[in-house]
XYZ file of C-alpha atoms in Angstrom:
83
model
C 0.000 0.000 0.000
C 2.966 2.316 0.504
C 3.437 2.371 -3.275
C -0.210 3.041 -4.094
C -1.571 5.027 -1.155
C 1.667 6.581 0.085
C 2.852 10.155 0.394
C 3.231 10.654 -3.375
C 0.342 9.125 -5.257
C -1.486 9.195 -8.553
C -5.211 8.764 -9.154
C -4.672 5.429 -10.919
C -2.470 4.111 -8.099
C -5.108 5.129 -5.569
C -7.796 3.352 -7.611
C -5.652 0.209 -7.701
C -4.947 0.431 -3.974
C -8.648 0.857 -3.219
C -9.483 -2.284 -5.217
C -6.842 -4.252 -3.299
C -8.085 -2.916 0.027
C -11.681 -3.807 -0.868
C -10.501 -7.394 -1.359
C -8.678 -7.316 1.975
C -11.782 -6.017 3.756
C -13.875 -8.811 2.240
C -11.361 -11.447 3.359
C -11.094 -9.892 6.823
C -14.878 -9.840 7.229
C -15.082 -13.497 6.164
C -12.373 -14.395 8.675
C -14.192 -12.489 11.414
C -17.417 -14.397 10.705
C -15.584 -17.720 11.123
C -13.262 -16.771 13.998
C -14.506 -14.019 16.270
C -11.448 -13.054 18.249
C -9.480 -10.008 19.291
C -7.054 -10.646 16.443
C -9.671 -11.091 13.713
C -11.450 -7.974 14.972
C -8.180 -6.050 14.681
C -7.545 -7.308 11.144
C -11.102 -6.420 10.103
C -10.991 -2.964 11.660
C -7.510 -2.133 10.316
C -8.451 -3.150 6.771
C -11.634 -1.059 6.943
C -9.716 1.950 8.264
C -7.130 1.596 5.502
C -9.859 1.456 2.867
C -11.518 4.603 4.190
C -8.186 6.455 4.270
C -7.546 5.451 0.655
C -11.044 6.520 -0.398
C -10.622 9.877 1.331
C -7.248 10.356 -0.366
C -8.831 9.591 -3.753
C -11.636 12.085 -3.150
C -9.154 14.809 -2.183
C -7.927 16.653 -5.259
C -5.740 19.141 -3.378
C -2.083 18.517 -2.588
C -1.496 19.815 0.914
C 1.098 19.218 3.595
C 3.302 16.189 3.033
C 0.909 14.330 0.708
C 1.268 14.993 -2.991
C -1.088 14.040 -5.797
C 0.791 13.545 -9.050
C -1.856 14.567 -11.575
C 0.672 14.674 -14.428
C 0.677 10.952 -15.118
C 0.404 10.297 -18.832
C -1.891 7.836 -20.566
C 1.164 5.643 -21.252
C 2.012 5.532 -17.522
C -1.537 4.519 -16.637
C -1.573 1.750 -19.269
C 1.780 0.362 -18.080
C 0.753 0.499 -14.396
C -2.527 -1.309 -15.041
C -1.069 -3.947 -17.361
């Protein structure tokens, strides 16, 4: 996630990170339904928090503070990243 939802990020990397986190949340919720424990609760809650942070970062179109949105990615960069 550091590469996709880190300090310097692009919209396409954030989209990719969000998709990965959505999968993690699904797996964590399934685990929690099978094994209700302190650990599975922590995994579920951490994955959900990470997903919401990534979604908030994607919705934010302003670079501010230490986080930077690289909006100058080219079509070629997006194609290569998503290949």
